[in-house]
Tab-separated table of C-alpha atoms in Angstrom:
chain	number	residue	atom	x	y	z
A	1	UNK	CA	0.000	0.000	0.000
A	2	UNK	CA	1.329	3.431	-1.002
A	3	UNK	CA	0.326	6.382	1.168
A	4	UNK	CA	-0.022	9.598	-0.807
A	5	UNK	CA	-0.515	13.236	0.208
A	6	UNK	CA	-2.257	15.525	-2.283
A	7	UNK	CA	-1.613	19.193	-1.457
A	8	UNK	CA	-3.189	22.465	-2.521
A	9	UNK	CA	-0.490	24.998	-1.506
A	10	UNK	CA	-2.873	27.659	-0.280
A	11	UNK	CA	-5.997	28.022	1.829
A	12	UNK	CA	-8.716	25.373	2.105
A	13	UNK	CA	-11.349	27.675	0.553
A	14	UNK	CA	-9.362	27.835	-2.707
A	15	UNK	CA	-8.384	24.170	-2.696
A	16	UNK	CA	-11.890	22.807	-2.127
A	17	UNK	CA	-13.049	24.741	-5.228
A	18	UNK	CA	-10.168	23.460	-7.370
A	19	UNK	CA	-11.455	20.733	-9.705
A	20	UNK	CA	-7.928	19.319	-10.159
A	21	UNK	CA	-7.857	18.381	-6.444
A	22	UNK	CA	-11.102	16.417	-6.760
A	23	UNK	CA	-10.018	14.717	-10.013
A	24	UNK	CA	-6.673	13.608	-8.548
A	25	UNK	CA	-8.189	12.472	-5.253
A	26	UNK	CA	-10.844	10.400	-7.044
A	27	UNK	CA	-8.375	9.032	-9.624
A	28	UNK	CA	-5.761	7.919	-7.098
A	29	UNK	CA	-8.179	6.305	-4.647
A	30	UNK	CA	-9.540	4.113	-7.457
A	31	UNK	CA	-6.312	2.071	-7.187
A	32	UNK	CA	-6.594	-0.690	-4.564
A	33	UNK	CA	-2.987	-0.188	-3.424
A	34	UNK	CA	-3.054	3.609	-3.037
A	35	UNK	CA	-4.476	5.618	-0.126
A	36	UNK	CA	-4.612	9.332	-0.921
A	37	UNK	CA	-5.581	12.182	1.410
A	38	UNK	CA	-6.083	15.892	0.685
A	39	UNK	CA	-4.170	18.625	2.482
A	40	UNK	CA	-4.075	22.422	2.400
A	41	UNK	CA	-1.917	25.197	3.868
A	42	UNK	CA	-3.825	24.836	7.158
A	43	UNK	CA	-3.007	21.148	7.764
A	44	UNK	CA	-0.034	20.038	5.645
A	45	UNK	CA	2.183	19.858	8.754
A	46	UNK	CA	0.353	16.615	9.665
A	47	UNK	CA	1.956	14.829	6.682
A	48	UNK	CA	4.621	12.297	7.622
A	49	UNK	CA	6.063	9.022	6.338
A	50	UNK	CA	4.288	9.241	2.978
A	51	UNK	CA	5.431	7.433	-0.161
A	52	UNK	CA	4.484	10.279	-2.493
A	53	UNK	CA	3.664	13.965	-2.146
A	54	UNK	CA	1.748	15.573	-5.006
A	55	UNK	CA	1.350	19.347	-5.192
A	56	UNK	CA	-0.931	21.076	-7.699
A	57	UNK	CA	0.609	24.283	-9.050
A	58	UNK	CA	-2.298	26.538	-9.989
A	59	UNK	CA	-0.767	29.992	-9.367
A	60	UNK	CA	2.812	31.294	-9.498
A	61	UNK	CA	2.344	33.335	-6.326
A	62	UNK	CA	1.873	30.068	-4.401
A	63	UNK	CA	5.533	29.157	-5.056
A	64	UNK	CA	6.637	30.703	-1.747
A	65	UNK	CA	4.243	28.344	0.062
A	66	UNK	CA	5.345	25.443	-2.159
A	67	UNK	CA	9.039	25.875	-1.282
A	68	UNK	CA	8.237	26.102	2.435
A	69	UNK	CA	6.006	22.991	2.269
A	70	UNK	CA	8.544	20.915	0.298
A	71	UNK	CA	11.467	21.885	2.551
A	72	UNK	CA	9.515	20.984	5.690
A	73	UNK	CA	8.073	17.747	4.312
A	74	UNK	CA	11.366	16.409	2.977
A	75	UNK	CA	12.466	16.117	6.640
A	76	UNK	CA	9.380	14.199	7.757
A	77	UNK	CA	8.953	12.162	4.550
A	78	UNK	CA	12.502	11.073	3.653
A	79	UNK	CA	11.386	8.350	1.236
A	80	UNK	CA	8.692	10.315	-0.610
A	81	UNK	CA	8.736	11.113	-4.311
A	82	UNK	CA	7.715	14.753	-4.890
A	83	UNK	CA	5.471	15.315	-7.930
A	84	UNK	CA	4.210	18.635	-9.336
A	85	UNK	CA	1.444	19.248	-11.853
A	86	UNK	CA	-1.187	21.754	-12.964
A	87	UNK	CA	-1.143	24.781	-15.303
A	88	UNK	CA	2.085	26.272	-13.903
A	89	UNK	CA	3.884	22.953	-14.395
A	90	UNK	CA	2.648	22.719	-17.978
A	91	UNK	CA	3.662	26.326	-18.691
A	92	UNK	CA	7.040	26.599	-16.955
A	93	UNK	CA	8.131	24.408	-14.017
A	94	UNK	CA	11.783	25.571	-14.157
A	95	UNK	CA	11.768	27.906	-11.099
A	96	UNK	CA	10.675	24.911	-8.970
A	97	UNK	CA	12.812	22.293	-10.733
A	98	UNK	CA	15.134	21.747	-7.746
A	99	UNK	CA	12.246	20.990	-5.366
A	100	UNK	CA	10.485	18.176	-7.282
A	101	UNK	CA	11.467	14.786	-8.646
A	102	UNK	CA	8.961	14.988	-11.501
A	103	UNK	CA	6.404	17.279	-13.124
A	104	UNK	CA	3.410	16.036	-15.080
A	105	UNK	CA	3.174	18.077	-18.292
A	106	UNK	CA	-0.472	17.768	-19.208
A	107	UNK	CA	-3.664	16.072	-18.090
A	108	UNK	CA	-3.868	12.696	-16.370
A	109	UNK	CA	-7.290	11.340	-17.375
A	110	UNK	CA	-7.216	7.995	-19.151
A	111	UNK	CA	-3.617	7.268	-18.072
A	112	UNK	CA	-1.803	5.495	-15.229
A	113	UNK	CA	0.843	8.203	-15.172
A	114	UNK	CA	0.274	9.168	-11.518
A	115	UNK	CA	0.317	5.545	-10.398
A	116	UNK	CA	3.566	4.887	-12.256
A	117	UNK	CA	5.179	8.029	-10.848
A	118	UNK	CA	4.212	7.021	-7.307
A	119	UNK	CA	6.015	3.747	-8.059
A	120	UNK	CA	9.010	5.828	-9.253
A	121	UNK	CA	9.015	5.039	-12.976
A	122	UNK	CA	11.470	7.326	-14.756
A	123	UNK	CA	10.791	6.925	-18.480
A	124	UNK	CA	7.233	8.154	-18.845
A	125	UNK	CA	5.873	10.264	-21.695
A	126	UNK	CA	4.485	13.622	-20.590
A	127	UNK	CA	6.748	13.799	-17.541
A	128	UNK	CA	9.584	16.252	-16.983
A	129	UNK	CA	12.298	14.839	-14.698
A	130	UNK	CA	14.585	17.809	-13.863
A	131	UNK	CA	17.521	15.687	-12.645
A	132	UNK	CA	17.426	13.461	-15.741
A	133	UNK	CA	16.257	15.882	-18.439
A	134	UNK	CA	18.243	18.994	-17.472
A	135	UNK	CA	16.989	22.300	-16.132
A	136	UNK	CA	17.178	24.616	-19.140
A	137	UNK	CA	14.191	25.794	-21.171
A	138	UNK	CA	15.151	23.742	-24.224
A	139	UNK	CA	15.169	20.495	-22.191
A	140	UNK	CA	11.780	21.217	-20.663
A	141	UNK	CA	10.145	22.314	-23.936
A	142	UNK	CA	11.114	18.979	-25.545
A	143	UNK	CA	8.623	17.202	-23.277
A	144	UNK	CA	5.448	16.455	-25.214
A	145	UNK	CA	2.276	17.385	-23.355
A	146	UNK	CA	-0.190	14.558	-22.712
A	147	UNK	CA	-3.962	15.005	-22.715
A	148	UNK	CA	-7.128	12.999	-23.390
A	149	UNK	CA	-8.492	13.540	-26.900
A	150	UNK	CA	-12.045	13.397	-25.514
A	151	UNK	CA	-13.438	14.276	-22.095
A	152	UNK	CA	-15.541	11.391	-20.825
A	153	UNK	CA	-17.225	10.390	-17.573
A	154	UNK	CA	-14.275	8.161	-16.692
A	155	UNK	CA	-12.086	9.691	-13.985
A	156	UNK	CA	-14.686	12.361	-13.179
A	157	UNK	CA	-15.163	12.885	-9.437
A	158	UNK	CA	-18.860	12.231	-8.774
A	159	UNK	CA	-18.411	12.359	-5.007
A	160	UNK	CA	-16.972	15.748	-4.084
A	161	UNK	CA	-16.217	17.476	-0.803
A	162	UNK	CA	-18.015	20.821	-0.605
A	163	UNK	CA	-17.913	23.630	1.920
A	164	UNK	CA	-19.718	26.994	2.222
A	165	UNK	CA	-16.342	28.779	2.404
A	166	UNK	CA	-15.324	27.522	-1.071
A	167	UNK	CA	-14.915	29.998	-3.935
A	168	UNK	CA	-18.195	28.749	-5.452
A	169	UNK	CA	-19.805	28.114	-2.079
A	170	UNK	CA	-21.227	24.690	-1.294
A	171	UNK	CA	-21.278	23.623	-4.965
A	172	UNK	CA	-20.826	20.508	-7.097
A	173	UNK	CA	-18.145	21.342	-9.701
A	174	UNK	CA	-19.231	20.426	-13.231
A	175	UNK	CA	-16.652	20.884	-15.989
A	176	UNK	CA	-18.420	21.524	-19.305
A	177	UNK	CA	-15.235	21.831	-21.341
A	178	UNK	CA	-11.490	22.351	-21.265
A	179	UNK	CA	-9.420	24.672	-23.408
A	180	UNK	CA	-10.870	27.635	-25.279
A	181	UNK	CA	-11.917	28.099	-28.925
A	182	UNK	CA	-11.271	31.879	-28.815
A	183	UNK	CA	-8.233	33.775	-30.135
A	184	UNK	CA	-7.063	35.960	-27.203
A	185	UNK	CA	-3.332	36.607	-27.624
A	186	UNK	CA	-2.723	37.009	-23.872
A	187	UNK	CA	-4.410	33.801	-22.692
A	188	UNK	CA	-2.304	30.881	-21.527
A	189	UNK	CA	-5.244	28.468	-20.983
A	190	UNK	CA	-6.036	28.533	-24.709
A	191	UNK	CA	-2.586	27.128	-25.477
A	192	UNK	CA	-1.762	24.792	-22.596
A	193	UNK	CA	-5.170	23.080	-22.851
A	194	UNK	CA	-5.323	22.985	-26.646
A	195	UNK	CA	-7.360	21.679	-28.442
A	196	UNK	CA	-10.632	22.879	-26.888
A	197	UNK	CA	-12.767	19.896	-25.857
A	198	UNK	CA	-16.368	19.932	-24.680
A	199	UNK	CA	-18.271	17.188	-22.890
A	200	UNK	CA	-21.298	15.479	-24.446
A	201	UNK	CA	-24.617	16.738	-23.125
A	202	UNK	CA	-25.664	13.188	-22.144
A	203	UNK	CA	-22.424	12.756	-20.180
A	204	UNK	CA	-23.061	16.011	-18.329
A	205	UNK	CA	-26.630	14.935	-17.534
A	206	UNK	CA	-25.266	11.672	-16.124
A	207	UNK	CA	-22.705	13.566	-14.003
A	208	UNK	CA	-25.475	15.847	-12.690
A	209	UNK	CA	-27.721	12.879	-11.812
A	210	UNK	CA	-24.976	10.945	-10.045
A	211	UNK	CA	-23.267	14.009	-8.593
A	212	UNK	CA	-26.434	15.199	-6.879
A	213	UNK	CA	-26.963	11.700	-5.440
A	214	UNK	CA	-23.442	11.485	-4.028
A	215	UNK	CA	-22.688	15.118	-3.135
A	216	UNK	CA	-24.959	16.936	-0.692
A	217	UNK	CA	-25.585	20.277	-2.391
A	218	UNK	CA	-28.195	22.432	-4.095
A	219	UNK	CA	-25.759	24.369	-6.244
A	220	UNK	CA	-23.842	23.480	-9.405
A	221	UNK	CA	-20.800	25.476	-10.551
A	222	UNK	CA	-20.151	25.267	-14.291
A	223	UNK	CA	-16.404	25.160	-14.902
A	224	UNK	CA	-14.789	26.139	-18.207
A	225	UNK	CA	-12.676	29.019	-19.579
A	226	UNK	CA	-15.815	30.207	-21.390
A	227	UNK	CA	-18.997	28.497	-20.228
A	228	UNK	CA	-21.191	30.288	-22.791
A	229	UNK	CA	-19.252	28.727	-25.689
A	230	UNK	CA	-20.743	25.324	-24.838
A	231	UNK	CA	-23.318	24.863	-27.603
A	232	UNK	CA	-25.814	23.030	-25.352
A	233	UNK	CA	-25.532	25.513	-22.487
A	234	UNK	CA	-29.246	26.410	-22.413
A	235	UNK	CA	-30.338	22.741	-22.540
A	236	UNK	CA	-27.843	21.906	-19.796
A	237	UNK	CA	-29.054	24.682	-17.481
A	238	UNK	CA	-32.687	23.763	-18.196
A	239	UNK	CA	-31.897	20.164	-17.216
A	240	UNK	CA	-30.379	21.311	-13.896
A	241	UNK	CA	-33.514	23.345	-13.083
A	242	UNK	CA	-35.760	20.369	-13.956
A	243	UNK	CA	-33.612	18.145	-11.753
A	244	UNK	CA	-34.226	20.529	-8.880
A	245	UNK	CA	-37.973	20.485	-9.522
A	246	UNK	CA	-37.925	16.679	-9.316
A	247	UNK	CA	-36.249	16.972	-5.913
A	248	UNK	CA	-38.626	19.751	-4.804
A	249	UNK	CA	-35.759	22.189	-4.374
A	250	UNK	CA	-34.176	25.021	-6.298
A	251	UNK	CA	-30.714	24.211	-7.635
A	252	UNK	CA	-28.762	27.371	-8.310
A	253	UNK	CA	-26.298	27.513	-11.195
A	254	UNK	CA	-23.030	29.424	-10.979
A	255	UNK	CA	-21.146	29.870	-14.285
A	256	UNK	CA	-17.398	30.455	-13.800
A	257	UNK	CA	-17.379	32.955	-16.700
A	258	UNK	CA	-19.602	34.226	-19.514
A	259	UNK	CA	-18.389	36.167	-22.544
A	260	UNK	CA	-20.452	39.209	-23.506
A	261	UNK	CA	-21.159	37.768	-26.967
A	262	UNK	CA	-22.591	34.530	-25.499
A	263	UNK	CA	-25.119	36.177	-23.165
A	264	UNK	CA	-28.648	35.432	-24.362
A	265	UNK	CA	-32.015	36.312	-22.841
A	266	UNK	CA	-33.019	32.633	-22.636
A	267	UNK	CA	-29.844	31.794	-20.698
A	268	UNK	CA	-30.136	34.656	-18.187
A	269	UNK	CA	-33.788	33.785	-17.479
A	270	UNK	CA	-32.678	30.291	-16.408
A	271	UNK	CA	-29.559	31.367	-14.506
A	272	UNK	CA	-31.399	33.941	-12.367
A	273	UNK	CA	-28.173	35.857	-11.672
A	274	UNK	CA	-27.948	38.869	-9.350
A	275	UNK	CA	-24.691	40.082	-10.917
A	276	UNK	CA	-23.422	39.996	-14.482
A	277	UNK	CA	-19.666	39.728	-15.026
A	278	UNK	CA	-18.085	40.855	-18.298
A	279	UNK	CA	-14.392	40.978	-19.232
A	280	UNK	CA	-13.880	43.604	-21.965
A	281	UNK	CA	-10.120	43.436	-21.030
A	282	UNK	CA	-9.555	46.713	-22.923
A	283	UNK	CA	-11.657	49.864	-23.062
A	284	UNK	CA	-11.401	50.491	-26.793
A	285	UNK	CA	-12.479	48.339	-29.721
A	286	UNK	CA	-9.146	49.067	-31.403
A	287	UNK	CA	-7.152	47.507	-28.561
A	288	UNK	CA	-9.608	44.620	-28.172
A	289	UNK	CA	-9.103	43.867	-31.847
A	290	UNK	CA	-5.299	43.971	-31.434
A	291	UNK	CA	-5.346	41.500	-28.519
A	292	UNK	CA	-7.954	39.398	-30.396
A	293	UNK	CA	-10.513	39.607	-27.601
A	294	UNK	CA	-13.184	39.690	-30.333
A	295	UNK	CA	-15.828	41.523	-28.296
A	296	UNK	CA	-17.340	44.698	-29.749
A	297	UNK	CA	-18.985	47.607	-27.957
A	298	UNK	CA	-22.234	46.343	-29.473
A	299	UNK	CA	-21.722	42.918	-27.843
A	300	UNK	CA	-21.242	44.628	-24.471
A	301	UNK	CA	-24.306	46.855	-24.974
A	302	UNK	CA	-26.447	43.847	-25.964
A	303	UNK	CA	-25.291	41.822	-22.966
A	304	UNK	CA	-26.087	44.701	-20.599
A	305	UNK	CA	-29.475	45.324	-22.235
A	306	UNK	CA	-30.393	41.656	-21.705
A	307	UNK	CA	-29.069	41.807	-18.116
A	308	UNK	CA	-31.194	44.883	-17.361
A	309	UNK	CA	-34.286	43.152	-18.767
A	310	UNK	CA	-33.610	40.264	-16.401
A	311	UNK	CA	-33.553	42.522	-13.330
A	312	UNK	CA	-29.805	42.337	-12.857
A	313	UNK	CA	-28.653	45.512	-11.110
A	314	UNK	CA	-24.967	44.824	-10.505
A	315	UNK	CA	-22.197	44.666	-13.127
A	316	UNK	CA	-18.604	43.497	-12.673
A	317	UNK	CA	-16.062	44.423	-15.345
A	318	UNK	CA	-12.545	43.033	-15.792
A	319	UNK	CA	-9.826	45.082	-17.499
A	320	UNK	CA	-6.089	44.842	-18.106
A	321	UNK	CA	-3.694	47.752	-18.470
A	322	UNK	CA	-0.175	47.817	-19.901
A	323	UNK	CA	-1.239	45.824	-22.970
A	324	UNK	CA	0.911	46.009	-26.118
A	325	UNK	CA	0.146	49.164	-28.214
A	326	UNK	CA	-1.932	50.718	-25.386
A	327	UNK	CA	-2.276	54.517	-25.535
A	328	UNK	CA	-3.716	57.174	-23.208
A	329	UNK	CA	-6.888	57.099	-25.308
A	330	UNK	CA	-7.346	53.401	-24.485
A	331	UNK	CA	-7.150	54.213	-20.768
A	332	UNK	CA	-9.759	56.975	-21.165
A	333	UNK	CA	-11.991	54.455	-22.937
A	334	UNK	CA	-11.899	52.199	-19.837
A	335	UNK	CA	-13.055	55.162	-17.747
A	336	UNK	CA	-15.760	56.213	-20.229
A	337	UNK	CA	-17.116	52.698	-20.756
A	338	UNK	CA	-17.363	52.133	-16.992
A	339	UNK	CA	-19.088	55.499	-16.424
A	340	UNK	CA	-21.597	54.860	-19.209
A	341	UNK	CA	-22.508	51.479	-17.748
A	342	UNK	CA	-22.972	53.046	-14.294
A	343	UNK	CA	-25.714	55.292	-15.710
A	344	UNK	CA	-27.923	52.209	-16.171
A	345	UNK	CA	-26.979	50.028	-13.182
A	346	UNK	CA	-27.207	50.489	-9.427
A	347	UNK	CA	-23.761	49.043	-8.733
A	348	UNK	CA	-20.725	48.787	-10.978
A	349	UNK	CA	-17.497	47.210	-9.802
A	350	UNK	CA	-14.365	46.986	-11.900
A	351	UNK	CA	-11.210	44.950	-11.559
A	352	UNK	CA	-8.072	46.408	-13.189
A	353	UNK	CA	-4.771	44.574	-13.221
A	354	UNK	CA	-1.543	44.775	-15.194
A	355	UNK	CA	-1.103	42.608	-18.277
A	356	UNK	CA	1.340	39.768	-17.572
A	357	UNK	CA	3.141	38.255	-20.596
A	358	UNK	CA	2.627	34.525	-20.018
A	359	UNK	CA	4.635	31.709	-21.615
A	360	UNK	CA	3.075	29.837	-24.579
A	361	UNK	CA	1.041	32.894	-25.628
A	362	UNK	CA	1.476	35.185	-28.627
A	363	UNK	CA	2.457	37.949	-26.205
A	364	UNK	CA	5.061	35.945	-24.235
A	365	UNK	CA	7.940	38.169	-25.344
A	366	UNK	CA	6.202	41.476	-24.652
A	367	UNK	CA	7.462	43.587	-21.719
A	368	UNK	CA	5.725	43.976	-18.365
A	369	UNK	CA	4.797	47.656	-18.013
A	370	UNK	CA	5.790	49.101	-14.625
A	371	UNK	CA	3.814	52.274	-15.462
A	372	UNK	CA	0.639	50.201	-15.014
A	373	UNK	CA	0.631	50.921	-11.282
A	374	UNK	CA	0.106	54.658	-11.790
A	375	UNK	CA	-2.428	53.963	-14.566
A	376	UNK	CA	-4.515	51.832	-12.181
A	377	UNK	CA	-4.413	54.607	-9.554
A	378	UNK	CA	-5.453	57.140	-12.221
A	379	UNK	CA	-8.452	54.976	-13.225
A	380	UNK	CA	-9.442	54.578	-9.568
A	381	UNK	CA	-9.269	58.335	-8.970
A	382	UNK	CA	-11.199	59.091	-12.194
A	383	UNK	CA	-14.065	56.780	-11.221
A	384	UNK	CA	-14.359	57.780	-7.565
A	385	UNK	CA	-16.993	60.486	-8.159
A	386	UNK	CA	-19.051	58.052	-10.257
A	387	UNK	CA	-19.284	55.764	-7.220
A	388	UNK	CA	-17.633	52.881	-9.084
A	389	UNK	CA	-15.635	50.456	-6.950
A	390	UNK	CA	-12.170	49.740	-8.384
A	391	UNK	CA	-10.417	46.540	-7.266
A	392	UNK	CA	-6.858	45.508	-8.079
A	393	UNK	CA	-4.253	43.008	-6.920
A	394	UNK	CA	-1.161	44.030	-4.994
A	395	UNK	CA	1.127	45.392	-7.735
A	396	UNK	CA	4.273	43.761	-6.348
A	397	UNK	CA	2.553	40.378	-6.407
A	398	UNK	CA	1.829	40.947	-10.123
A	399	UNK	CA	5.508	41.728	-10.755
A	400	UNK	CA	6.457	38.524	-8.930
A	401	UNK	CA	3.934	36.535	-10.967
A	402	UNK	CA	5.583	37.819	-14.150
A	403	UNK	CA	9.081	36.910	-12.903
A	404	UNK	CA	8.070	33.406	-11.844
A	405	UNK	CA	6.152	32.580	-15.005
A	406	UNK	CA	9.095	33.659	-17.183
A	407	UNK	CA	12.106	32.720	-15.060
A	408	UNK	CA	14.381	29.700	-15.102
A	409	UNK	CA	15.911	27.239	-12.645
A	410	UNK	CA	18.175	29.994	-11.261
A	411	UNK	CA	15.137	31.329	-9.339
A	412	UNK	CA	15.045	28.163	-7.212
A	413	UNK	CA	17.985	29.317	-5.071
A	414	UNK	CA	16.397	32.743	-4.595
A	415	UNK	CA	13.060	31.195	-3.562
A	416	UNK	CA	14.947	29.071	-1.064
A	417	UNK	CA	16.853	31.977	0.446
A	418	UNK	CA	14.071	34.568	0.330
A	419	UNK	CA	10.948	32.813	1.542
A	420	UNK	CA	8.771	35.932	1.542
A	421	UNK	CA	7.679	37.789	-1.612
A	422	UNK	CA	8.890	41.159	-0.254
A	423	UNK	CA	12.412	39.828	0.402
A	424	UNK	CA	12.491	38.086	-2.977
A	425	UNK	CA	11.599	41.269	-4.862
A	426	UNK	CA	13.940	43.390	-2.753
A	427	UNK	CA	16.869	41.115	-3.636
A	428	UNK	CA	16.127	41.299	-7.373
A	429	UNK	CA	15.875	45.107	-7.249
A	430	UNK	CA	19.019	45.500	-5.150
A	431	UNK	CA	21.037	43.302	-7.515
A	432	UNK	CA	19.620	45.002	-10.621
A	433	UNK	CA	18.113	41.725	-11.866
A	434	UNK	CA	14.475	42.832	-12.007
A	435	UNK	CA	14.545	44.356	-15.483
A	436	UNK	CA	15.927	41.130	-16.964
A	437	UNK	CA	12.657	39.362	-16.177
A	438	UNK	CA	10.314	42.208	-17.115
A	439	UNK	CA	11.740	43.425	-20.409
């Protein structure tokens, strides 16, 4: 029997809403000779004498936690194999290459790759072994990504742990598709989960039926980079509502994201949303066209018109600043678009963050714009009188995200020595290394 720890390197509320955690937990416990338990930042210290430790790498800013966890657990689990996976591993595992024995480059469904790694096999396709393969970009990029050609009901976690504190609340996570058919030049998911694959409607109905039997919940979260691009989305949502009627309860539906050009009256009537979320990304049509966002002002107006007709009185908007070719006019367009929307809605909230050039995207070699910080402050100040809430991430954490998604194995030593983001950034600035990663 192999004892395995599966870790989400951040808080429980994020981990319990991470579909990858549920998929891995379900997949590994299907083997008769593997016992897998889930852990989070709150309880990982309990892990000892395990045969394998698997950490899902969802966000670069979790790397500080990852290094701390690995260093502590290597003491208490001297015989464990350390395995990394997830979007950050697929995109660029090099900064963490000295902390793991292996990284899975891709998706595990329909394979025994995890099982074989737990049993320490070292010649597997779709696996990057830093000590064997080398720790330069060329060595890593030679590894061919693995993925299932079709998404089926096999390996799907029908029994899920839910909790009210989760990002989607107490919800059953239902993945409608993986990858994205759109053309956005800044989006990493489009490329690392290519080609886009959608589940059959009958398969999703089966997962709903069985999921609601096994998982105590009255909420379903639809998971996909663009939920509205699923061609059977209305039929699927209608089925969920009917399922609730059969059980004499209302089952609420929470879509992870909806594009403005996929919002239809029929869909909003079923979803019964209180808030509509739209990501124009840029204020002007010119810049949206350049980044291939493919959403026009007319699409946004139509979506908002439909939202208003469905008694939605709150709008959330997501923007990026510091995009390639951005001008002052583009910034003013963000302000004007937001103000115009506020005229028709009780509450408007916007999120503005700097563009981060991610690996495997068309914009991977573009610079990170340090001026974005003052631009965000300018937008916030300009919208204050309009009573529009402006949210943004800590700017230094965005800089760090850019460094870690672009950097190489040399960052491993720095992560080891500087275990807090502030120290890490301070060192890079002091040694005039920062620009190298941002240019």
